[in-house]
Tab-separated table of C-alpha atoms in Angstrom:
chain	number	residue	atom	x	y	z
A	233	MET	CA	30.005	28.395	27.371
A	234	GLU	CA	26.576	26.932	26.856
A	235	LYS	CA	25.957	23.363	27.742
A	236	PRO	CA	25.461	21.070	24.782
A	237	THR	CA	21.750	20.735	24.104
A	238	CYS	CA	19.913	17.500	24.141
A	239	ASN	CA	19.961	17.458	20.356
A	240	SER	CA	23.687	17.365	20.109
A	241	THR	CA	23.819	13.973	21.748
A	242	HIS	CA	21.144	12.666	19.393
A	243	SER	CA	22.801	14.105	16.318
A	244	LYS	CA	21.780	12.688	12.960
A	245	LYS	CA	23.826	9.778	11.762
A	246	ALA	CA	26.594	10.679	9.344
A	247	ILE	CA	25.389	10.427	5.765
A	248	GLN	CA	26.889	7.366	4.144
A	249	PRO	CA	26.976	7.076	0.383
A	250	LEU	CA	24.038	5.258	-1.148
A	251	HIS	CA	24.880	1.699	-2.140
A	252	TYR	CA	24.081	0.686	-5.717
A	253	LEU	CA	23.220	-2.980	-5.990
A	254	SER	CA	24.833	-5.529	-8.256
A	255	ARG	CA	22.565	-8.039	-9.967
A	256	ALA	CA	23.543	-10.670	-7.410
A	257	GLU	CA	22.751	-8.370	-4.490
A	258	ALA	CA	19.383	-7.373	-5.969
A	259	THR	CA	18.495	-11.046	-6.377
A	260	SER	CA	19.690	-11.837	-2.842
A	261	ILE	CA	17.548	-9.099	-1.302
A	262	GLU	CA	14.427	-10.383	-2.984
A	263	LYS	CA	15.257	-13.950	-1.982
A	264	GLU	CA	15.756	-12.835	1.603
A	265	LEU	CA	12.439	-10.962	1.657
A	266	LEU	CA	10.612	-14.007	0.334
A	267	GLU	CA	12.396	-16.798	2.184
A	268	GLU	CA	13.526	-15.265	5.460
A	269	PHE	CA	10.959	-12.547	6.067
A	270	LYS	CA	8.138	-14.510	4.419
A	271	PHE	CA	6.855	-11.688	2.288
A	272	GLY	CA	4.617	-12.976	-0.494
A	273	HIS	CA	5.093	-12.299	-4.203
A	274	GLN	CA	1.595	-10.850	-4.384
A	275	GLN	CA	2.319	-8.600	-1.431
A	276	LEU	CA	5.641	-7.303	-2.794
A	277	ILE	CA	4.169	-6.591	-6.223
A	278	GLU	CA	1.251	-4.732	-4.603
A	279	ILE	CA	3.664	-2.675	-2.436
A	280	TRP	CA	5.979	-1.832	-5.364
A	281	GLY	CA	3.143	-1.116	-7.787
A	282	HIS	CA	1.491	1.230	-5.304
A	283	ALA	CA	4.784	3.004	-4.597
A	284	SER	CA	5.465	3.352	-8.340
A	285	ALA	CA	2.066	5.001	-8.799
A	286	MET	CA	2.824	7.331	-5.881
A	287	ALA	CA	6.130	8.246	-7.559
A	288	VAL	CA	4.293	9.137	-10.793
A	289	THR	CA	1.815	11.343	-8.890
A	290	LYS	CA	4.696	13.150	-7.168
A	291	VAL	CA	6.623	13.950	-10.342
A	292	PHE	CA	3.534	14.497	-12.504
A	293	PRO	CA	0.653	15.799	-10.380
A	294	ARG	CA	-2.577	15.636	-12.375
A	295	GLN	CA	-2.890	19.423	-12.556
A	296	SER	CA	0.617	19.723	-14.045
A	297	LEU	CA	-0.071	17.556	-17.093
A	298	SER	CA	-0.004	19.318	-20.445
A	299	LYS	CA	-2.968	17.515	-21.976
A	300	LYS	CA	-6.556	18.092	-20.966
A	301	GLN	CA	-7.074	14.434	-20.081
A	302	PRO	CA	-4.673	12.854	-17.552
A	303	THR	CA	-3.795	10.033	-19.935
A	304	LEU	CA	-0.738	7.836	-19.669
A	305	LEU	CA	0.511	4.645	-21.240
A	306	VAL	CA	1.893	1.784	-19.133
A	307	ILE	CA	3.922	-0.777	-21.093
A	308	CYS	CA	4.137	-4.089	-19.257
A	309	GLY	CA	6.474	-7.016	-19.805
A	310	CYS	CA	5.546	-10.607	-19.024
A	311	GLU	CA	7.601	-11.022	-15.834
A	312	GLN	CA	7.525	-9.352	-12.410
A	313	ASN	CA	8.354	-5.849	-13.673
A	314	GLY	CA	5.265	-6.024	-15.876
A	315	ALA	CA	3.082	-7.182	-12.979
A	316	ILE	CA	4.297	-4.183	-10.971
A	317	GLY	CA	3.291	-2.036	-13.953
A	318	LEU	CA	-0.211	-3.519	-13.866
A	319	VAL	CA	-0.579	-2.668	-10.172
A	320	CYS	CA	0.862	0.791	-10.834
A	321	ALA	CA	-1.749	1.357	-13.562
A	322	ARG	CA	-4.559	0.237	-11.256
A	323	HIS	CA	-3.526	2.662	-8.517
A	324	LEU	CA	-3.108	5.487	-11.042
A	325	ARG	CA	-6.692	4.837	-12.159
A	326	VAL	CA	-7.791	5.087	-8.519
A	327	PHE	CA	-5.879	8.399	-8.298
A	328	GLU	CA	-8.007	9.586	-11.244
A	329	TYR	CA	-5.441	9.362	-13.993
A	330	GLU	CA	-6.439	7.687	-17.255
A	331	PRO	CA	-3.983	4.847	-17.826
A	332	THR	CA	-3.938	2.672	-20.920
A	333	ILE	CA	-1.963	-0.573	-20.784
A	334	PHE	CA	0.103	-2.169	-23.520
A	335	TYR	CA	0.870	-5.732	-22.483
A	336	PRO	CA	2.023	-7.490	-25.652
A	337	LYS	CA	3.029	-10.848	-24.136
A	338	LYS	CA	0.593	-11.791	-21.405
A	339	SER	CA	1.993	-14.082	-18.741
A	340	SER	CA	0.357	-17.403	-17.927
A	341	ASN	CA	1.452	-17.064	-14.278
A	342	PRO	CA	-1.862	-17.161	-12.305
A	343	LEU	CA	-0.653	-14.384	-10.009
A	344	TYR	CA	0.054	-12.045	-12.918
A	345	ARG	CA	-3.216	-13.103	-14.561
A	346	ASP	CA	-5.076	-11.941	-11.453
A	347	PHE	CA	-3.361	-8.544	-11.542
A	348	THR	CA	-4.399	-8.316	-15.216
A	349	THR	CA	-8.020	-9.145	-14.386
A	350	GLN	CA	-8.057	-6.448	-11.703
A	351	CYS	CA	-7.161	-3.908	-14.408
A	352	GLU	CA	-9.553	-5.281	-17.013
A	353	LYS	CA	-12.434	-5.295	-14.544
A	354	ILE	CA	-12.014	-1.623	-13.740
A	355	ASP	CA	-12.135	-0.883	-17.465
A	356	ILE	CA	-8.551	0.176	-18.038
A	357	PRO	CA	-8.146	-0.069	-21.831
A	358	PHE	CA	-5.526	-2.466	-23.215
A	359	LEU	CA	-3.861	-1.579	-26.538
A	360	SER	CA	-3.668	-4.391	-29.058
A	361	TYR	CA	-0.574	-2.900	-30.688
A	362	LEU	CA	1.800	0.001	-30.160
A	363	PRO	CA	1.843	2.570	-32.971
A	364	THR	CA	5.319	2.792	-34.523
A	365	GLU	CA	4.502	6.381	-35.473
A	366	VAL	CA	5.713	8.076	-32.285
A	367	GLN	CA	3.685	11.203	-32.910
A	368	LEU	CA	0.518	9.182	-32.272
A	369	ILE	CA	1.832	8.211	-28.839
A	370	SER	CA	2.903	11.768	-28.022
A	371	ASP	CA	-0.500	13.077	-29.071
A	372	ALA	CA	-2.468	10.581	-27.032
A	373	TYR	CA	-0.556	10.410	-23.751
A	374	ASN	CA	1.096	12.740	-21.269
A	375	LEU	CA	3.752	10.200	-20.384
A	376	VAL	CA	4.811	6.577	-20.728
A	377	VAL	CA	5.600	4.184	-17.870
A	378	ASP	CA	8.157	1.551	-18.850
A	379	ALA	CA	7.424	-1.621	-16.855
A	380	MET	CA	8.745	-4.012	-19.457
A	381	LEU	CA	11.994	-5.531	-18.340
A	382	GLY	CA	13.482	-5.712	-14.861
A	383	VAL	CA	16.376	-7.344	-13.032
A	384	GLU	CA	15.245	-10.830	-14.015
A	385	ASP	CA	14.996	-10.023	-17.732
A	386	SER	CA	18.243	-8.208	-18.326
A	387	LEU	CA	20.394	-11.232	-19.064
A	388	GLY	CA	20.946	-12.238	-22.646
A	389	GLU	CA	19.663	-10.962	-25.956
A	390	LEU	CA	16.594	-8.811	-26.223
A	391	SER	CA	13.779	-10.510	-28.050
A	392	GLU	CA	10.703	-9.290	-29.878
A	393	PRO	CA	8.372	-7.531	-29.389
A	394	TYR	CA	10.628	-5.694	-26.940
A	395	CYS	CA	13.280	-4.653	-29.501
A	396	THR	CA	10.701	-2.880	-31.626
A	397	ILE	CA	9.042	-1.256	-28.609
A	398	LEU	CA	12.408	0.016	-27.345
A	399	ALA	CA	13.178	1.464	-30.776
A	400	THR	CA	9.892	3.375	-30.514
A	401	LEU	CA	10.537	4.475	-26.917
A	402	LYS	CA	13.944	5.877	-27.937
A	403	GLN	CA	12.134	8.313	-30.215
A	404	ILE	CA	9.276	9.527	-28.040
A	405	ARG	CA	9.390	13.103	-26.831
A	406	ILE	CA	6.965	12.806	-23.918
A	407	PRO	CA	8.339	11.917	-20.466
A	408	LEU	CA	9.346	8.313	-19.883
A	409	VAL	CA	9.238	6.760	-16.397
A	410	SER	CA	11.167	3.514	-15.932
A	411	LEU	CA	10.431	1.130	-13.088
A	412	ASP	CA	13.517	-0.307	-11.371
A	413	VAL	CA	15.755	-0.960	-14.426
A	414	PRO	CA	15.192	0.942	-17.675
A	415	SER	CA	14.140	-1.704	-20.209
A	416	GLY	CA	17.021	-2.947	-22.316
A	417	TRP	CA	19.642	-1.710	-19.854
A	418	ASP	CA	22.034	-4.071	-18.142
A	419	VAL	CA	21.365	-4.093	-14.370
A	420	GLU	CA	24.990	-3.198	-13.714
A	421	MET	CA	26.371	-1.569	-16.848
A	422	GLY	CA	23.335	0.396	-17.992
A	423	SER	CA	23.300	1.082	-21.731
A	424	SER	CA	25.120	3.484	-23.985
A	425	ASP	CA	22.555	3.510	-26.765
A	426	GLY	CA	19.340	2.488	-24.997
A	427	ILE	CA	16.321	4.452	-23.842
A	428	SER	CA	16.849	7.586	-21.734
A	429	PRO	CA	14.109	7.750	-19.118
A	430	ASP	CA	13.303	11.093	-17.497
A	431	VAL	CA	12.287	9.421	-14.260
A	432	LEU	CA	13.657	6.306	-12.595
A	433	VAL	CA	11.816	4.582	-9.759
A	434	SER	CA	14.214	2.199	-8.036
A	435	LEU	CA	12.374	-0.606	-6.258
A	436	ALA	CA	13.794	-1.649	-2.867
A	437	ALA	CA	17.129	0.093	-3.630
A	438	PRO	CA	18.948	1.496	-6.696
A	439	LYS	CA	20.773	-0.932	-8.950
A	440	GLN	CA	24.280	-0.179	-10.295
A	441	CYS	CA	22.874	0.944	-13.659
A	442	ALA	CA	21.202	3.875	-11.853
A	443	THR	CA	24.624	5.597	-11.704
A	444	ARG	CA	24.258	6.005	-15.498
A	445	PHE	CA	20.768	7.513	-15.189
A	446	MET	CA	20.814	11.033	-16.626
A	447	GLY	CA	17.146	11.957	-16.152
A	448	LYS	CA	15.750	14.564	-13.787
A	449	HIS	CA	14.021	12.519	-11.121
A	450	HIS	CA	15.338	9.461	-9.332
A	451	LEU	CA	13.059	8.079	-6.647
A	452	VAL	CA	13.445	5.050	-4.395
A	453	ALA	CA	10.544	2.885	-3.220
A	454	GLY	CA	11.911	0.755	-0.441
A	455	ARG	CA	10.520	2.075	2.777
A	456	PHE	CA	9.046	-1.281	3.747
A	457	LEU	CA	12.479	-2.961	3.682
A	458	PRO	CA	13.282	-4.463	7.083
A	459	TYR	CA	16.060	-2.642	8.897
A	460	ASP	CA	18.167	-5.808	9.043
A	461	VAL	CA	18.095	-6.069	5.254
A	462	GLN	CA	19.054	-2.417	4.866
A	463	LYS	CA	21.932	-2.969	7.266
A	464	LYS	CA	23.145	-6.278	5.845
A	465	PHE	CA	23.372	-4.841	2.328
A	466	GLU	CA	24.608	-1.449	3.600
A	467	LEU	CA	21.935	0.284	1.564
A	468	ASN	CA	22.253	3.657	3.331
A	469	LEU	CA	18.834	4.647	2.048
A	470	PRO	CA	17.702	8.205	2.677
A	471	GLU	CA	15.049	8.894	5.285
A	472	TYR	CA	11.490	8.826	4.023
A	473	PRO	CA	9.454	11.864	5.038
A	474	GLY	CA	6.284	11.357	7.132
A	475	THR	CA	4.432	8.295	5.981
A	476	GLU	CA	5.679	8.462	2.365
A	477	CYS	CA	6.549	5.210	0.609
A	478	VAL	CA	8.874	6.886	-1.934
A	479	VAL	CA	11.665	9.413	-1.577
A	480	SER	CA	13.471	11.532	-4.172
A	481	LEU	CA	17.247	11.278	-4.295
B	270	MET	CA	-26.478	37.793	-17.564
B	271	GLU	CA	-23.201	35.951	-17.499
B	272	LYS	CA	-22.895	32.732	-19.381
B	273	PRO	CA	-22.671	29.659	-17.182
B	274	THR	CA	-19.047	28.793	-16.631
B	275	CYS	CA	-17.536	25.506	-17.530
B	276	ASN	CA	-17.644	24.435	-13.929
B	277	SER	CA	-21.390	24.666	-13.695
B	278	THR	CA	-21.820	21.892	-16.212
B	279	HIS	CA	-19.344	19.710	-14.332
B	280	SER	CA	-20.931	20.403	-10.974
B	281	LYS	CA	-20.177	18.017	-8.158
B	282	LYS	CA	-22.546	15.126	-7.794
B	283	ALA	CA	-25.227	15.577	-5.184
B	284	ILE	CA	-24.122	14.138	-1.862
B	285	GLN	CA	-25.954	10.916	-1.217
B	286	PRO	CA	-26.130	9.463	2.272
B	287	LEU	CA	-23.425	6.973	3.125
B	288	HIS	CA	-24.620	3.388	2.976
B	289	TYR	CA	-23.988	1.242	6.040
B	290	LEU	CA	-23.502	-2.401	5.141
B	291	SER	CA	-25.392	-5.352	6.543
B	292	ARG	CA	-23.415	-8.467	7.339
B	293	ALA	CA	-24.604	-10.066	4.111
B	294	GLU	CA	-23.545	-7.066	2.034
B	295	ALA	CA	-20.111	-6.919	3.683
B	296	THR	CA	-19.607	-10.600	2.930
B	297	SER	CA	-20.805	-10.122	-0.667
B	298	ILE	CA	-18.387	-7.269	-1.308
B	299	GLU	CA	-15.437	-9.320	-0.148
B	300	LYS	CA	-16.608	-12.302	-2.207
B	301	GLU	CA	-16.926	-10.076	-5.265
B	302	LEU	CA	-13.432	-8.614	-4.778
B	303	LEU	CA	-11.947	-12.084	-4.495
B	304	GLU	CA	-13.978	-13.972	-7.094
B	305	GLU	CA	-14.889	-11.386	-9.711
B	306	PHE	CA	-12.053	-8.880	-9.486
B	307	LYS	CA	-9.466	-11.541	-8.577
B	308	PHE	CA	-7.951	-9.661	-5.681
B	309	GLY	CA	-5.891	-11.961	-3.482
B	310	HIS	CA	-6.352	-12.443	0.258
B	311	GLN	CA	-2.727	-11.474	0.830
B	312	GLN	CA	-3.183	-8.348	-1.266
B	313	LEU	CA	-6.396	-7.233	0.487
B	314	ILE	CA	-4.902	-7.778	3.935
B	315	GLU	CA	-1.800	-5.788	2.938
B	316	ILE	CA	-3.951	-2.935	1.565
B	317	TRP	CA	-6.218	-2.833	4.635
B	318	GLY	CA	-3.356	-3.185	7.114
B	319	HIS	CA	-1.438	-0.352	5.471
B	320	ALA	CA	-4.550	1.862	5.401
B	321	SER	CA	-5.246	1.090	9.080
B	322	ALA	CA	-1.709	2.176	9.973
B	323	MET	CA	-2.192	5.359	7.935
B	324	ALA	CA	-5.412	6.028	9.871
B	325	VAL	CA	-3.554	5.673	13.189
B	326	THR	CA	-0.848	8.111	12.032
B	327	LYS	CA	-3.510	10.644	11.017
B	328	VAL	CA	-5.396	10.599	14.312
B	329	PHE	CA	-2.303	10.134	16.479
B	330	PRO	CA	0.746	11.742	14.844
B	331	ARG	CA	3.893	10.659	16.630
B	332	GLN	CA	4.582	14.155	17.970
B	333	SER	CA	1.105	14.309	19.534
B	334	LEU	CA	1.520	11.246	21.747
B	335	SER	CA	1.566	11.875	25.463
B	336	LYS	CA	4.319	9.400	26.317
B	337	LYS	CA	7.954	9.900	25.475
B	338	GLN	CA	8.108	6.677	23.484
B	339	PRO	CA	5.613	6.216	20.631
B	340	THR	CA	4.425	2.887	22.034
B	341	LEU	CA	1.177	1.197	21.142
B	342	LEU	CA	-0.396	-2.187	21.659
B	343	VAL	CA	-2.022	-4.091	18.778
B	344	ILE	CA	-4.319	-6.927	19.870
B	345	CYS	CA	-4.832	-9.462	17.094
B	346	GLY	CA	-7.454	-12.178	16.744
B	347	CYS	CA	-6.874	-15.410	14.862
B	348	GLU	CA	-8.896	-14.606	11.734
B	349	GLN	CA	-8.615	-11.982	9.005
B	350	ASN	CA	-9.117	-8.983	11.301
B	351	GLY	CA	-6.093	-10.136	13.294
B	352	ALA	CA	-3.987	-10.535	10.150
B	353	ILE	CA	-4.870	-6.960	9.198
B	354	GLY	CA	-3.713	-5.964	12.687
B	355	LEU	CA	-0.366	-7.682	12.093
B	356	VAL	CA	0.156	-5.756	8.840
B	357	CYS	CA	-0.957	-2.557	10.565
B	358	ALA	CA	1.640	-3.128	13.301
B	359	ARG	CA	4.372	-3.739	10.708
B	360	HIS	CA	3.630	-0.495	8.887
B	361	LEU	CA	3.455	1.434	12.168
B	362	ARG	CA	6.930	0.120	12.974
B	363	VAL	CA	8.114	1.386	9.568
B	364	PHE	CA	6.526	4.765	10.434
B	365	GLU	CA	8.716	4.746	13.565
B	366	TYR	CA	6.096	3.943	16.143
B	367	GLU	CA	6.870	1.246	18.703
B	368	PRO	CA	4.154	-1.376	18.400
B	369	THR	CA	3.826	-4.386	20.662
B	370	ILE	CA	1.561	-7.221	19.551
B	371	PHE	CA	-0.698	-9.372	21.681
B	372	TYR	CA	-1.789	-12.343	19.602
B	373	PRO	CA	-3.156	-14.874	22.074
B	374	LYS	CA	-4.471	-17.479	19.594
B	375	LYS	CA	-2.092	-17.753	16.675
B	376	SER	CA	-3.668	-18.956	13.456
B	377	SER	CA	-2.358	-22.008	11.623
B	378	ASN	CA	-3.358	-20.453	8.275
B	379	PRO	CA	-0.042	-20.248	6.333
B	380	LEU	CA	-0.936	-16.792	5.026
B	381	TYR	CA	-1.458	-15.428	8.529
B	382	ARG	CA	1.670	-17.249	9.721
B	383	ASP	CA	3.688	-15.363	7.089
B	384	PHE	CA	2.306	-12.015	8.275
B	385	THR	CA	3.306	-13.047	11.803
B	386	THR	CA	6.833	-13.927	10.703
B	387	GLN	CA	7.182	-10.543	8.995
B	388	CYS	CA	6.490	-8.897	12.366
B	389	GLU	CA	8.692	-11.244	14.383
B	390	LYS	CA	11.606	-10.783	11.987
B	391	ILE	CA	11.570	-7.013	12.384
B	392	ASP	CA	11.688	-7.506	16.142
B	393	ILE	CA	8.230	-6.315	17.074
B	394	PRO	CA	7.729	-7.685	20.591
B	395	PHE	CA	4.872	-10.129	21.209
B	396	LEU	CA	3.266	-10.154	24.666
B	397	SER	CA	2.758	-13.571	26.177
B	398	TYR	CA	-0.215	-12.373	28.249
B	399	LEU	CA	-2.285	-9.251	28.681
B	400	PRO	CA	-2.116	-7.696	32.153
B	401	THR	CA	-5.560	-7.624	33.755
B	402	GLU	CA	-4.413	-4.613	35.777
B	403	VAL	CA	-5.411	-1.902	33.300
B	404	GLN	CA	-3.105	0.658	34.833
B	405	LEU	CA	-0.142	-1.341	33.554
B	406	ILE	CA	-1.495	-1.064	30.002
B	407	SER	CA	-2.193	2.651	30.360
B	408	ASP	CA	1.304	3.225	31.719
B	409	ALA	CA	3.055	1.324	28.955
B	410	TYR	CA	1.191	2.365	25.813
B	411	ASN	CA	-0.192	5.506	24.211
B	412	LEU	CA	-3.062	3.639	22.627
B	413	VAL	CA	-4.480	0.214	21.843
B	414	VAL	CA	-5.447	-1.069	18.387
B	415	ASP	CA	-8.267	-3.613	18.534
B	416	ALA	CA	-7.828	-6.061	15.645
B	417	MET	CA	-9.406	-8.996	17.386
B	418	LEU	CA	-12.782	-9.778	15.912
B	419	GLY	CA	-14.208	-8.711	12.562
B	420	VAL	CA	-17.226	-9.407	10.372
B	421	GLU	CA	-16.484	-13.109	10.205
B	422	ASP	CA	-16.193	-13.540	13.970
B	423	SER	CA	-19.232	-11.691	15.172
B	424	LEU	CA	-21.705	-14.550	14.960
B	425	GLY	CA	-22.449	-16.568	18.059
B	426	GLU	CA	-21.084	-16.531	21.561
B	427	LEU	CA	-17.805	-14.895	22.450
B	428	SER	CA	-15.206	-17.338	23.631
B	429	GLU	CA	-12.051	-17.061	25.693
B	430	PRO	CA	-9.556	-15.470	25.715
B	431	TYR	CA	-11.563	-12.747	23.986
B	432	CYS	CA	-14.147	-12.307	26.794
B	433	THR	CA	-11.435	-11.549	29.320
B	434	ILE	CA	-9.582	-9.234	26.949
B	435	LEU	CA	-12.782	-7.313	26.197
B	436	ALA	CA	-13.459	-6.934	29.918
B	437	THR	CA	-9.998	-5.367	30.203
B	438	LEU	CA	-10.472	-3.137	27.160
B	439	LYS	CA	-13.738	-1.812	28.613
B	440	GLN	CA	-11.751	-0.390	31.496
B	441	ILE	CA	-8.752	1.162	29.788
B	442	ARG	CA	-8.493	4.936	29.744
B	443	ILE	CA	-6.048	5.325	26.837
B	444	PRO	CA	-7.456	5.681	23.305
B	445	LEU	CA	-8.811	2.572	21.650
B	446	VAL	CA	-8.792	2.180	17.851
B	447	SER	CA	-11.033	-0.554	16.437
B	448	LEU	CA	-10.475	-1.990	12.974
B	449	ASP	CA	-13.668	-2.521	10.949
B	450	VAL	CA	-16.008	-3.868	13.667
B	451	PRO	CA	-15.305	-3.134	17.343
B	452	SER	CA	-14.577	-6.515	18.907
B	453	GLY	CA	-17.576	-8.075	20.568
B	454	TRP	CA	-20.034	-5.886	18.655
B	455	ASP	CA	-22.627	-7.340	16.335
B	456	VAL	CA	-21.893	-6.244	12.738
B	457	GLU	CA	-25.406	-4.849	12.443
B	458	MET	CA	-26.670	-4.146	15.948
B	459	GLY	CA	-23.487	-2.946	17.602
B	460	SER	CA	-23.421	-3.455	21.365
B	461	SER	CA	-25.036	-1.722	24.285
B	462	ASP	CA	-22.515	-2.819	26.900
B	463	GLY	CA	-19.393	-3.542	24.854
B	464	ILE	CA	-16.179	-1.626	24.314
B	465	SER	CA	-16.370	2.041	23.292
B	466	PRO	CA	-13.586	2.736	20.820
B	467	ASP	CA	-12.443	6.322	20.320
B	468	VAL	CA	-11.532	5.659	16.696
B	469	LEU	CA	-13.186	3.371	14.175
B	470	VAL	CA	-11.472	2.442	10.917
B	471	SER	CA	-14.066	0.971	8.564
B	472	LEU	CA	-12.475	-1.312	5.974
B	473	ALA	CA	-13.945	-1.102	2.449
B	474	ALA	CA	-17.104	0.628	3.756
B	475	PRO	CA	-18.822	1.185	7.138
B	476	LYS	CA	-20.913	-1.625	8.556
B	477	GLN	CA	-24.341	-0.998	10.130
B	478	CYS	CA	-22.862	-1.133	13.635
B	479	ALA	CA	-20.920	2.041	12.818
B	480	THR	CA	-24.146	4.052	13.274
B	481	ARG	CA	-23.792	3.217	17.000
B	482	PHE	CA	-20.179	4.384	17.132
B	483	MET	CA	-19.895	7.282	19.606
B	484	GLY	CA	-16.151	7.937	19.361
B	485	LYS	CA	-14.470	11.004	17.913
B	486	HIS	CA	-12.907	9.732	14.718
B	487	HIS	CA	-14.488	7.526	12.086
B	488	LEU	CA	-12.317	6.834	9.057
B	489	VAL	CA	-12.963	4.715	5.990
B	490	ALA	CA	-10.272	2.762	4.159
B	491	GLY	CA	-11.795	1.743	0.863
B	492	ARG	CA	-10.217	3.854	-1.810
B	493	PHE	CA	-9.067	0.846	-3.803
B	494	LEU	CA	-12.665	-0.413	-4.190
B	495	PRO	CA	-13.557	-0.693	-7.893
B	496	TYR	CA	-16.122	1.861	-8.991
B	497	ASP	CA	-18.527	-0.879	-10.090
B	498	VAL	CA	-18.531	-2.320	-6.571
B	499	GLN	CA	-19.139	1.105	-5.056
B	500	LYS	CA	-22.022	1.619	-7.462
B	501	LYS	CA	-23.568	-1.830	-7.118
B	502	PHE	CA	-23.696	-1.549	-3.331
B	503	GLU	CA	-24.574	2.180	-3.477
B	504	LEU	CA	-21.790	2.916	-1.019
B	505	ASN	CA	-21.737	6.683	-1.651
B	506	LEU	CA	-18.261	6.877	-0.168
B	507	PRO	CA	-16.774	10.330	0.327
B	508	GLU	CA	-14.019	11.519	-1.994
B	509	TYR	CA	-10.503	10.728	-0.865
B	510	PRO	CA	-8.171	13.722	-0.922
B	511	GLY	CA	-5.040	13.570	-3.125
B	512	THR	CA	-3.511	10.124	-2.997
B	513	GLU	CA	-4.806	9.299	0.488
B	514	CYS	CA	-6.006	5.766	1.177
B	515	VAL	CA	-8.195	6.775	4.149
B	516	VAL	CA	-10.721	9.536	4.637
B	517	SER	CA	-12.345	10.921	7.797
B	518	LEU	CA	-16.128	11.009	7.902
């Protein structure tokens, strides 16, 4: 009988099921990152926005796009999810895509204002309104990034202009990429009649609603999460290859 | 005669010589990023620290290291260059290297304190002193990252503890990676008897001292720079492949 090889003693850890976060857990993780680990808001938004852009490039490499121009539309809400969308758009511009931003309710938060200026100053166009005729959107863009509503916005009734935008997004036939929580979905329960994104990019770790995600590509952007946080919340995140900041599930 | 193909009308731009920045230009670029483009200090340090870590992984992939453990020592100064070193160390830990930090003069700047906490909380060890016996350093680490002194520190006389550390670094025989400006070098003139890094990671764009760099690997981490800044300062930076944030010159 052969001796066990070195590898057998260093065998890979048993694969534990991925943990899907409740709203309370998602909020706790962010609080812990900010208060215990002293990450900054600006820093987290930069990290998540960059990782979201990387996710888009992985699922939709520029050469794979159906239209001649690598256009895409990023729809940003007025809270943190929207700020992540702004950073995502900026990085996509750097990666030589042609993002356009629709940001109907601009935030007065100075931090989010700065992220907006960064986009304006590199000449990313901002739409003043979203066409309700979905064909116009499908003709102009290869895909839409939904960075409207996140964990913090999913409590209570949906307000305008988001209701109208979601009604439009439910009809589009080009790919839809949602960041963290598909807009209009409940963080835990998802939505039975909401939008149906083709791609979901979970930030930090997947939320419970991700179990209802029926699209093709689910990616997680949480490589930077301290090991102690991953352990405390039993995230059981998959291993990230090489130096990648996102991983496909 | 064949008709010119489409490509011939979209021919690549003629390669212009890289522009090496004076101290004044380097300072102006950073001022412009902060004041005009509204980048934040925290954001820039995160971007540069991450790119520096990516540069280390490119030149020294984990599998290529000579020691069994992927150890490395990051020496951080008390200004911005040191903060970038702290972020670099954090990302290297995430990439499964084993960084140790030597940070002899901790800054009281709250922003830099937060970057320090992020490292402490993920259990990166901090050295309380640097052995003057260089063999001890060579035995313990695969390489040293020099994040001590940058553009803002290179005016005037060198003070302690940096003089002693530089004397040690001049003697080490393991690879030395300098971030932006090799410590102790003049931003423009370089140094005739200073340290001789093997790798130089220029942040944003190379400084004039980089023309005196004799090491093997010179990388630039400035992909995020707005096009208008690149044009205004005639940087003529090389193209970054794919979604890479660093490029080798």
